[in-house]
Amino acid sequence: MKDKVVIITGAGTGIGKALAFDLAAKGAKIVLNGRNAERLERVQKEMTKQGHTSITAAGDVSQYADCEQIIAKTIDAFGKIDVLVNNAGLTMEGDIEVLHPDVFKKVMDVNFLGCVYPTKAALPYLRATKGNIVFVSSVAAKHGIGKHSVYAASKMAITSLVQSLRIELHDTGIHIGLIYVGFTQQDPEKVQFTASGHEEPITNRQADQRIPIPVVAGKIAKMIETRQRSSNYSKLGRILAVVQWFAPWVVDLVFLRAYKKWKG
Ligand SMILES: NC(=O)c1ccc[n+]([C@@H]2O[C@H](COP(=O)([O-])OP(=O)(O)OC[C@H]3O[C@@H](n4cnc5c(N)ncnc54)[C@H](OP(=O)(O)O)[C@@H]3O)[C@@H](O)[C@H]2O)c1
C-alpha cells in the first residue's frame, strides 16, 4: 500500500475510519470523506499525530457535484487515485407500511447512488493506475429483511452494479471487490433513518457476538492488497449462501423468524 492514494467514503466513523488507520499504517495516503467536516478533521488530526498522511474531502456522495469535488481535491493533493472504497452507507428501521415515503429515496440515494457517483467520477483516474474499487455491502444483500427492506434492496442493487462494472471494465486492469459484511460492533456515533426519515443514533443493538470493527477493516484491507474479488464476511452469510442454494425456503424461514423476534 506504500504511497497508494486511497479515497474512503464514510471515513469519519466505524468501518471507514478503522480502514483509514489500517491502510495508512501500511503507507497509504488517505482521503477521508463524509458529510461532517468537523468530524473528518478530528480523524485527520489523530492520523497526523500517528505520523500518517491524510486529507479531508467533505461531501455528500449522493450528490454528483460533491463527488466531482472530492475527486478534484484528491488530484490536487496527490495527483492520482489508486483505490476507491465505497463504504458510506446508512441503515433504516421500520416496516414498509409505516416508513415515510422519503426514507426509500434517502436510503437508495446514499447507499446506491452514493456508490455509483464516486465510482463514475473516479474512473478516469482509476483507469490510469489500474487501481481498485471496493464496495462495502452487507449480508442484507443476500435476502430481503423485514424492517430493513430498503436497506437490503440498496445493498442488493450494489451487487448488480458490480456485475455490470465487471463487464464494462473487463481488460482495464481495474480490480473490483465486493465484501458482504455481517453485523459489526457499532461506532457510538452510528445513526440510522427512523420511520419518519430522521437520522438518529442506534440504541437497540447489542455488542455481544458482533464482529469488531478493526477486524472488518482488516478484511477490507486484505481484499484491496490481494485484489480479492468477493468475500462473504460473516458466519451467517456463509451458511445462508450454502443453504440458499438447495433449500431457499429454509432461508425465508430464518428471516421470518428473525423478523418475528424483532417485532416481539
Ligand atoms: N456496521 C454493520 O453492522 C454493517 C454490516 C453490514 C454492512 N455495513 C456497511 O458498512 C458500511 C459502513 O458502516 P458502519 O457501520 O461503519 O457505519 P457508520 O459508522 O454509520 O458509518 C457510515 C459513514 O457514512 C457517512 N455517510 C453517511 N451518509 C453519507 C453521505 N451521503 N455522503 C458521505 N458520507 C456519508 C457517515 O458520516 P457523515 O454522517 O459525516 O456523512 C458515516 O461516517 C456501510 O455501507 C454499511 O451499510 C455495516
mmCIF file of C-alpha atoms and ligand atoms in Angstrom:
data_model
loop_
_atom_site.group_PDB
_atom_site.id
_atom_site.type_symbol
_atom_site.label_atom_id
_atom_site.label_comp_id
_atom_site.label_asym_id
_atom_site.label_seq_id
_atom_site.Cartn_x
_atom_site.Cartn_y
_atom_site.Cartn_z
ATOM 1 C CA MET A 1 0.000 0.000 0.000
ATOM 2 C CA LYS A 2 3.053 2.272 0.176
ATOM 3 C CA ASP A 3 2.195 5.681 -1.357
ATOM 4 C CA LYS A 4 -1.118 4.419 -2.756
ATOM 5 C CA VAL A 5 -3.793 7.122 -2.765
ATOM 6 C CA VAL A 6 -6.979 5.786 -1.206
ATOM 7 C CA ILE A 7 -10.353 7.543 -1.084
ATOM 8 C CA ILE A 8 -12.638 6.174 1.633
ATOM 9 C CA THR A 9 -16.238 7.387 1.681
ATOM 10 C CA GLY A 10 -17.857 7.489 5.126
ATOM 11 C CA ALA A 11 -14.460 7.619 6.854
ATOM 12 C CA GLY A 12 -15.473 9.723 9.863
ATOM 13 C CA THR A 13 -16.761 6.767 11.891
ATOM 14 C CA GLY A 14 -16.970 2.992 12.078
ATOM 15 C CA ILE A 15 -15.539 0.717 9.407
ATOM 16 C CA GLY A 16 -14.374 3.558 7.141
ATOM 17 C CA LYS A 17 -12.418 5.240 9.926
ATOM 18 C CA ALA A 18 -10.810 1.963 11.038
ATOM 19 C CA LEU A 19 -9.880 1.181 7.431
ATOM 20 C CA ALA A 20 -8.251 4.619 7.082
ATOM 21 C CA PHE A 21 -5.927 3.866 10.013
ATOM 22 C CA ASP A 22 -5.243 0.311 8.820
ATOM 23 C CA LEU A 23 -4.201 1.370 5.302
ATOM 24 C CA ALA A 24 -2.341 4.480 6.480
ATOM 25 C CA ALA A 25 -0.247 2.298 8.804
ATOM 26 C CA LYS A 26 0.792 0.386 5.663
ATOM 27 C CA GLY A 27 1.952 3.601 3.977
ATOM 28 C CA ALA A 28 -1.154 4.665 2.028
ATOM 29 C CA LYS A 29 -2.187 8.313 1.624
ATOM 30 C CA ILE A 30 -5.786 8.634 2.721
ATOM 31 C CA VAL A 31 -8.612 10.885 1.539
ATOM 32 C CA LEU A 32 -11.231 10.998 4.281
ATOM 33 C CA ASN A 33 -14.789 11.615 3.075
ATOM 34 C CA GLY A 34 -18.059 12.109 4.934
ATOM 35 C CA ARG A 35 -20.596 14.917 5.273
ATOM 36 C CA ASN A 36 -19.499 16.067 8.723
ATOM 37 C CA ALA A 37 -16.356 18.133 8.030
ATOM 38 C CA GLU A 38 -15.559 18.707 11.712
ATOM 39 C CA ARG A 39 -15.538 15.001 12.460
ATOM 40 C CA LEU A 40 -13.280 14.335 9.474
ATOM 41 C CA GLU A 41 -10.848 16.997 10.696
ATOM 42 C CA ARG A 42 -10.742 15.300 14.117
ATOM 43 C CA VAL A 43 -9.889 11.992 12.437
ATOM 44 C CA GLN A 44 -7.258 13.671 10.274
ATOM 45 C CA LYS A 45 -5.624 15.261 13.338
ATOM 46 C CA GLU A 46 -5.498 11.856 15.014
ATOM 47 C CA MET A 47 -3.900 10.406 11.884
ATOM 48 C CA THR A 48 -1.300 13.172 11.684
ATOM 49 C CA LYS A 49 -0.414 12.548 15.347
ATOM 50 C CA GLN A 50 0.295 8.931 14.444
ATOM 51 C CA GLY A 51 2.512 10.012 11.545
ATOM 52 C CA HIS A 52 0.029 9.166 8.775
ATOM 53 C CA THR A 53 -0.676 11.181 5.599
ATOM 54 C CA SER A 54 -4.288 12.171 5.004
ATOM 55 C CA ILE A 55 -6.550 14.955 3.763
ATOM 56 C CA THR A 56 -10.246 15.569 4.261
ATOM 57 C CA ALA A 57 -12.701 15.877 1.389
ATOM 58 C CA ALA A 58 -16.099 16.527 2.917
ATOM 59 C CA GLY A 59 -19.101 15.972 0.688
ATOM 60 C CA ASP A 60 -22.333 14.114 0.178
ATOM 61 C CA VAL A 61 -21.763 11.051 -2.024
ATOM 62 C CA SER A 62 -25.394 11.082 -3.122
ATOM 63 C CA GLN A 63 -24.701 14.389 -4.955
ATOM 64 C CA TYR A 64 -22.689 14.022 -8.163
ATOM 65 C CA ALA A 65 -21.259 17.561 -7.949
ATOM 66 C CA ASP A 66 -19.860 16.756 -4.466
ATOM 67 C CA CYS A 67 -18.225 13.605 -5.840
ATOM 68 C CA GLU A 68 -16.529 15.592 -8.600
ATOM 69 C CA GLN A 69 -15.165 17.925 -5.904
ATOM 70 C CA ILE A 70 -13.885 15.012 -3.796
ATOM 71 C CA ILE A 71 -12.024 13.682 -6.830
ATOM 72 C CA ALA A 72 -10.686 17.138 -7.776
ATOM 73 C CA LYS A 73 -9.405 17.688 -4.222
ATOM 74 C CA THR A 74 -7.676 14.306 -4.278
ATOM 75 C CA ILE A 75 -5.967 15.027 -7.602
ATOM 76 C CA ASP A 76 -4.900 18.489 -6.400
ATOM 77 C CA ALA A 77 -3.321 16.994 -3.290
ATOM 78 C CA PHE A 78 -1.824 13.746 -4.589
ATOM 79 C CA GLY A 79 -2.045 13.738 -8.415
ATOM 80 C CA LYS A 80 -3.580 10.264 -8.738
ATOM 81 C CA ILE A 81 -6.128 7.802 -7.339
ATOM 82 C CA ASP A 82 -5.196 4.181 -6.691
ATOM 83 C CA VAL A 83 -8.120 2.963 -4.600
ATOM 84 C CA LEU A 84 -11.750 3.977 -4.079
ATOM 85 C CA VAL A 85 -13.593 2.371 -1.182
ATOM 86 C CA ASN A 86 -17.357 2.892 -1.449
ATOM 87 C CA ASN A 87 -18.127 2.491 2.225
ATOM 88 C CA ALA A 88 -20.582 5.316 3.105
ATOM 89 C CA GLY A 89 -23.983 3.926 3.927
ATOM 90 C CA LEU A 90 -26.888 4.319 6.291
ATOM 91 C CA THR A 91 -29.406 1.824 7.542
ATOM 92 C CA MET A 92 -33.062 2.267 8.456
ATOM 93 C CA GLU A 93 -35.664 0.606 10.602
ATOM 94 C CA GLY A 94 -39.400 0.209 10.128
ATOM 95 C CA ASP A 95 -41.972 -1.806 8.223
ATOM 96 C CA ILE A 96 -42.738 -0.641 4.674
ATOM 97 C CA GLU A 97 -46.269 0.263 5.798
ATOM 98 C CA VAL A 98 -45.044 2.743 8.413
ATOM 99 C CA LEU A 99 -41.972 4.202 6.659
ATOM 100 C CA HIS A 100 -42.283 7.763 5.398
ATOM 101 C CA PRO A 101 -42.055 7.642 1.589
ATOM 102 C CA ASP A 102 -38.901 9.825 1.689
ATOM 103 C CA VAL A 103 -36.986 7.091 3.544
ATOM 104 C CA PHE A 104 -36.934 4.841 0.469
ATOM 105 C CA LYS A 105 -35.366 7.566 -1.641
ATOM 106 C CA LYS A 106 -32.924 8.718 1.050
ATOM 107 C CA VAL A 107 -31.549 5.225 1.627
ATOM 108 C CA MET A 108 -31.245 4.441 -2.088
ATOM 109 C CA ASP A 109 -29.572 7.816 -2.667
ATOM 110 C CA VAL A 110 -26.860 7.258 -0.047
ATOM 111 C CA ASN A 111 -26.322 3.511 -0.307
ATOM 112 C CA PHE A 112 -26.718 3.007 -4.047
ATOM 113 C CA LEU A 113 -26.155 6.333 -5.851
ATOM 114 C CA GLY A 114 -23.524 7.013 -3.174
ATOM 115 C CA CYS A 115 -21.555 4.148 -4.772
ATOM 116 C CA VAL A 116 -22.394 4.943 -8.406
ATOM 117 C CA TYR A 117 -21.410 8.619 -8.294
ATOM 118 C CA PRO A 118 -17.931 8.399 -6.679
ATOM 119 C CA THR A 119 -17.144 5.457 -8.964
ATOM 120 C CA LYS A 120 -18.164 7.345 -12.099
ATOM 121 C CA ALA A 121 -16.211 10.449 -11.072
ATOM 122 C CA ALA A 122 -13.061 8.487 -10.147
ATOM 123 C CA LEU A 123 -12.997 6.094 -13.119
ATOM 124 C CA PRO A 124 -10.721 8.063 -15.477
ATOM 125 C CA TYR A 125 -8.058 8.185 -12.736
ATOM 126 C CA LEU A 126 -8.527 4.534 -11.700
ATOM 127 C CA ARG A 127 -8.070 3.501 -15.345
ATOM 128 C CA ALA A 128 -4.724 5.293 -15.338
ATOM 129 C CA THR A 129 -3.465 3.476 -12.223
ATOM 130 C CA LYS A 130 -5.258 0.149 -12.912
ATOM 131 C CA GLY A 131 -6.468 0.628 -9.366
ATOM 132 C CA ASN A 132 -9.073 -0.885 -7.065
ATOM 133 C CA ILE A 133 -12.735 -0.148 -6.396
ATOM 134 C CA VAL A 134 -14.135 -1.857 -3.323
ATOM 135 C CA PHE A 135 -17.807 -1.896 -2.384
ATOM 136 C CA VAL A 136 -18.761 -2.406 1.256
ATOM 137 C CA SER A 137 -22.019 -4.341 1.142
ATOM 138 C CA SER A 138 -23.889 -6.390 3.687
ATOM 139 C CA VAL A 139 -25.252 -9.826 4.373
ATOM 140 C CA ALA A 140 -28.548 -7.948 3.773
ATOM 141 C CA ALA A 141 -27.705 -8.072 0.043
ATOM 142 C CA LYS A 142 -28.367 -11.815 0.120
ATOM 143 C CA HIS A 143 -32.027 -11.753 1.164
ATOM 144 C CA GLY A 144 -34.729 -9.189 1.907
ATOM 145 C CA ILE A 145 -35.074 -8.363 5.613
ATOM 146 C CA GLY A 146 -38.241 -7.403 7.490
ATOM 147 C CA LYS A 147 -37.961 -3.890 8.988
ATOM 148 C CA HIS A 148 -34.854 -3.207 6.851
ATOM 149 C CA SER A 149 -36.463 -3.547 3.415
ATOM 150 C CA VAL A 150 -34.933 -0.648 1.539
ATOM 151 C CA TYR A 151 -31.511 -1.124 3.171
ATOM 152 C CA ALA A 152 -31.465 -4.706 1.876
ATOM 153 C CA ALA A 153 -32.698 -3.548 -1.556
ATOM 154 C CA SER A 154 -29.990 -0.871 -1.760
ATOM 155 C CA LYS A 155 -27.279 -3.421 -0.945
ATOM 156 C CA MET A 156 -28.704 -5.924 -3.480
ATOM 157 C CA ALA A 157 -28.571 -3.155 -6.090
ATOM 158 C CA ILE A 158 -24.832 -2.832 -5.439
ATOM 159 C CA THR A 159 -24.328 -6.485 -6.436
ATOM 160 C CA SER A 160 -25.932 -5.759 -9.799
ATOM 161 C CA LEU A 161 -23.856 -2.591 -10.206
ATOM 162 C CA VAL A 162 -20.667 -4.566 -9.534
ATOM 163 C CA GLN A 163 -21.628 -7.231 -12.069
ATOM 164 C CA SER A 164 -22.234 -4.569 -14.740
ATOM 165 C CA LEU A 165 -18.981 -2.780 -13.914
ATOM 166 C CA ARG A 166 -17.017 -6.011 -14.161
ATOM 167 C CA ILE A 167 -18.336 -6.467 -17.699
ATOM 168 C CA GLU A 168 -17.729 -2.864 -18.744
ATOM 169 C CA LEU A 169 -14.266 -2.643 -17.163
ATOM 170 C CA HIS A 170 -13.077 -6.065 -18.263
ATOM 171 C CA ASP A 171 -9.481 -5.790 -19.584
ATOM 172 C CA THR A 172 -8.877 -2.398 -17.950
ATOM 173 C CA GLY A 173 -6.835 -3.957 -15.131
ATOM 174 C CA ILE A 174 -9.094 -2.356 -12.513
ATOM 175 C CA HIS A 175 -9.870 -4.620 -9.562
ATOM 176 C CA ILE A 176 -13.472 -4.587 -8.344
ATOM 177 C CA GLY A 177 -14.007 -6.083 -4.893
ATOM 178 C CA LEU A 178 -17.318 -6.710 -3.157
ATOM 179 C CA ILE A 179 -17.496 -7.565 0.524
ATOM 180 C CA TYR A 180 -20.691 -8.711 2.245
ATOM 181 C CA VAL A 181 -20.171 -7.687 5.866
ATOM 182 C CA GLY A 182 -22.121 -9.193 8.777
ATOM 183 C CA PHE A 183 -23.279 -7.231 11.841
ATOM 184 C CA THR A 184 -20.276 -5.468 13.375
ATOM 185 C CA GLN A 185 -19.874 -3.805 16.713
ATOM 186 C CA GLN A 186 -21.059 -0.281 16.049
ATOM 187 C CA ASP A 187 -19.398 3.095 16.340
ATOM 188 C CA PRO A 188 -21.026 5.122 19.185
ATOM 189 C CA GLU A 189 -21.754 7.848 16.582
ATOM 190 C CA LYS A 190 -23.569 5.491 14.190
ATOM 191 C CA VAL A 191 -27.030 6.699 13.140
ATOM 192 C CA GLN A 192 -29.892 5.265 11.107
ATOM 193 C CA PHE A 193 -33.032 6.583 9.437
ATOM 194 C CA THR A 194 -36.111 6.289 11.609
ATOM 195 C CA ALA A 195 -39.506 5.518 10.072
ATOM 196 C CA SER A 196 -40.139 9.279 9.834
ATOM 197 C CA GLY A 197 -36.925 9.821 7.848
ATOM 198 C CA HIS A 198 -34.726 11.425 10.521
ATOM 199 C CA GLU A 199 -31.171 10.303 11.284
ATOM 200 C CA GLU A 200 -30.998 9.154 14.900
ATOM 201 C CA PRO A 201 -28.433 7.213 16.960
ATOM 202 C CA ILE A 202 -28.916 3.444 17.024
ATOM 203 C CA THR A 203 -29.607 2.427 20.597
ATOM 204 C CA ASN A 204 -31.045 -1.064 20.340
ATOM 205 C CA ARG A 205 -28.107 -3.087 19.018
ATOM 206 C CA GLN A 206 -26.209 -5.312 21.393
ATOM 207 C CA ALA A 207 -22.439 -5.518 21.019
ATOM 208 C CA ASP A 208 -22.041 -9.155 22.013
ATOM 209 C CA GLN A 209 -21.162 -11.657 19.332
ATOM 210 C CA ARG A 210 -20.671 -8.964 16.732
ATOM 211 C CA ILE A 211 -17.540 -8.637 14.624
ATOM 212 C CA PRO A 212 -15.110 -5.996 15.970
ATOM 213 C CA ILE A 213 -14.783 -3.021 13.580
ATOM 214 C CA PRO A 214 -10.957 -3.269 13.155
ATOM 215 C CA VAL A 215 -11.343 -6.924 12.130
ATOM 216 C CA VAL A 216 -13.739 -5.951 9.317
ATOM 217 C CA ALA A 217 -11.385 -3.130 8.306
ATOM 218 C CA GLY A 218 -8.502 -5.612 8.184
ATOM 219 C CA LYS A 219 -10.523 -7.877 5.929
ATOM 220 C CA ILE A 220 -11.247 -4.995 3.512
ATOM 221 C CA ALA A 221 -7.562 -4.002 3.532
ATOM 222 C CA LYS A 222 -6.629 -7.577 2.623
ATOM 223 C CA MET A 223 -9.223 -7.554 -0.174
ATOM 224 C CA ILE A 224 -7.503 -4.491 -1.662
ATOM 225 C CA GLU A 225 -3.962 -5.821 -1.238
ATOM 226 C CA THR A 226 -4.707 -9.261 -2.708
ATOM 227 C CA ARG A 227 -7.220 -7.930 -5.286
ATOM 228 C CA GLN A 228 -9.762 -10.411 -3.947
ATOM 229 C CA ARG A 229 -12.981 -10.486 -5.971
ATOM 230 C CA SER A 230 -15.602 -11.185 -3.357
ATOM 231 C CA SER A 231 -15.898 -12.007 0.318
ATOM 232 C CA ASN A 232 -18.781 -13.235 2.410
ATOM 233 C CA TYR A 233 -17.558 -11.930 5.730
ATOM 234 C CA SER A 234 -19.941 -13.303 8.315
ATOM 235 C CA LYS A 235 -20.662 -16.778 9.589
ATOM 236 C CA LEU A 236 -24.393 -16.251 8.935
ATOM 237 C CA GLY A 237 -23.692 -15.039 5.388
ATOM 238 C CA ARG A 238 -21.597 -18.105 4.589
ATOM 239 C CA ILE A 239 -24.196 -20.513 5.987
ATOM 240 C CA LEU A 240 -27.051 -18.747 4.174
ATOM 241 C CA ALA A 241 -25.164 -18.797 0.870
ATOM 242 C CA VAL A 242 -24.915 -22.600 1.043
ATOM 243 C CA VAL A 243 -28.457 -23.229 2.309
ATOM 244 C CA GLN A 244 -29.992 -20.819 -0.210
ATOM 245 C CA TRP A 245 -28.512 -22.960 -2.964
ATOM 246 C CA PHE A 246 -30.526 -26.117 -2.218
ATOM 247 C CA ALA A 247 -33.300 -25.071 0.194
ATOM 248 C CA PRO A 248 -34.213 -21.382 -0.294
ATOM 249 C CA TRP A 249 -37.377 -21.832 1.750
ATOM 250 C CA VAL A 250 -35.224 -22.514 4.839
ATOM 251 C CA VAL A 251 -33.583 -19.104 4.375
ATOM 252 C CA ASP A 252 -37.041 -17.489 4.032
ATOM 253 C CA LEU A 253 -37.949 -19.134 7.338
ATOM 254 C CA VAL A 254 -34.785 -17.917 9.101
ATOM 255 C CA PHE A 255 -35.536 -14.306 8.118
ATOM 256 C CA LEU A 256 -39.233 -14.660 9.013
ATOM 257 C CA ARG A 257 -38.304 -15.931 12.487
ATOM 258 C CA ALA A 258 -35.789 -13.107 12.944
ATOM 259 C CA TYR A 259 -38.479 -10.576 11.968
ATOM 260 C CA LYS A 260 -40.984 -12.037 14.435
ATOM 261 C CA LYS A 261 -38.351 -11.907 17.165
ATOM 262 C CA TRP A 262 -37.594 -8.220 16.373
ATOM 263 C CA LYS A 263 -41.303 -7.426 16.461
ATOM 264 C CA GLY A 264 -41.503 -9.023 19.912
HETATM 265 N N1 LIG B 1 -21.970 -1.964 10.995
HETATM 266 C C1 LIG B 1 -22.545 -3.050 10.488
HETATM 267 O O1 LIG B 1 -23.056 -3.911 11.216
HETATM 268 C C2 LIG B 1 -22.563 -3.259 8.995
HETATM 269 C C3 LIG B 1 -22.986 -4.504 8.495
HETATM 270 C C4 LIG B 1 -23.012 -4.684 7.141
HETATM 271 C C5 LIG B 1 -22.639 -3.675 6.279
HETATM 272 N N2 LIG B 1 -22.263 -2.482 6.788
HETATM 273 C C6 LIG B 1 -21.917 -1.417 5.842
HETATM 274 O O2 LIG B 1 -20.635 -0.921 6.116
HETATM 275 C C7 LIG B 1 -20.556 0.462 5.783
HETATM 276 C C8 LIG B 1 -20.031 1.257 6.968
HETATM 277 O O3 LIG B 1 -20.900 1.014 8.057
HETATM 278 P P1 LIG B 1 -20.574 1.483 9.544
HETATM 279 O O4 LIG B 1 -21.231 0.525 10.453
HETATM 280 O O5 LIG B 1 -19.144 1.793 9.696
HETATM 281 O O6 LIG B 1 -21.471 2.792 9.565
HETATM 282 P P2 LIG B 1 -21.304 4.220 10.239
HETATM 283 O O7 LIG B 1 -20.445 4.174 11.438
HETATM 284 O O8 LIG B 1 -22.686 4.750 10.346
HETATM 285 O O9 LIG B 1 -20.517 4.990 9.099
HETATM 286 C C9 LIG B 1 -21.146 5.415 7.925
HETATM 287 C C10 LIG B 1 -20.435 6.667 7.465
HETATM 288 O O10 LIG B 1 -21.048 7.106 6.252
HETATM 289 C C11 LIG B 1 -21.059 8.518 6.258
HETATM 290 N N3 LIG B 1 -22.143 8.964 5.397
HETATM 291 C C12 LIG B 1 -23.469 8.787 5.554
HETATM 292 N N4 LIG B 1 -24.150 9.351 4.556
HETATM 293 C C13 LIG B 1 -23.220 9.910 3.744
HETATM 294 C C14 LIG B 1 -23.282 10.662 2.544
HETATM 295 N N5 LIG B 1 -24.458 10.943 1.974
HETATM 296 N N6 LIG B 1 -22.125 11.090 1.990
HETATM 297 C C15 LIG B 1 -20.927 10.824 2.547
HETATM 298 N N7 LIG B 1 -20.800 10.114 3.690
HETATM 299 C C16 LIG B 1 -21.933 9.669 4.271
HETATM 300 C C17 LIG B 1 -21.279 8.923 7.719
HETATM 301 O O11 LIG B 1 -20.647 10.163 8.034
HETATM 302 P P3 LIG B 1 -21.414 11.583 7.908
HETATM 303 O O12 LIG B 1 -22.641 11.494 8.774
HETATM 304 O O13 LIG B 1 -20.402 12.563 8.357
HETATM 305 O O14 LIG B 1 -21.748 11.747 6.471
HETATM 306 C C18 LIG B 1 -20.545 7.812 8.465
HETATM 307 O O15 LIG B 1 -19.237 8.200 8.809
HETATM 308 C C19 LIG B 1 -21.968 0.863 5.348
HETATM 309 O O16 LIG B 1 -22.069 0.843 3.950
HETATM 310 C C20 LIG B 1 -22.837 -0.213 5.959
HETATM 311 O O17 LIG B 1 -24.036 -0.399 5.258
HETATM 312 C C21 LIG B 1 -22.209 -2.235 8.128
#
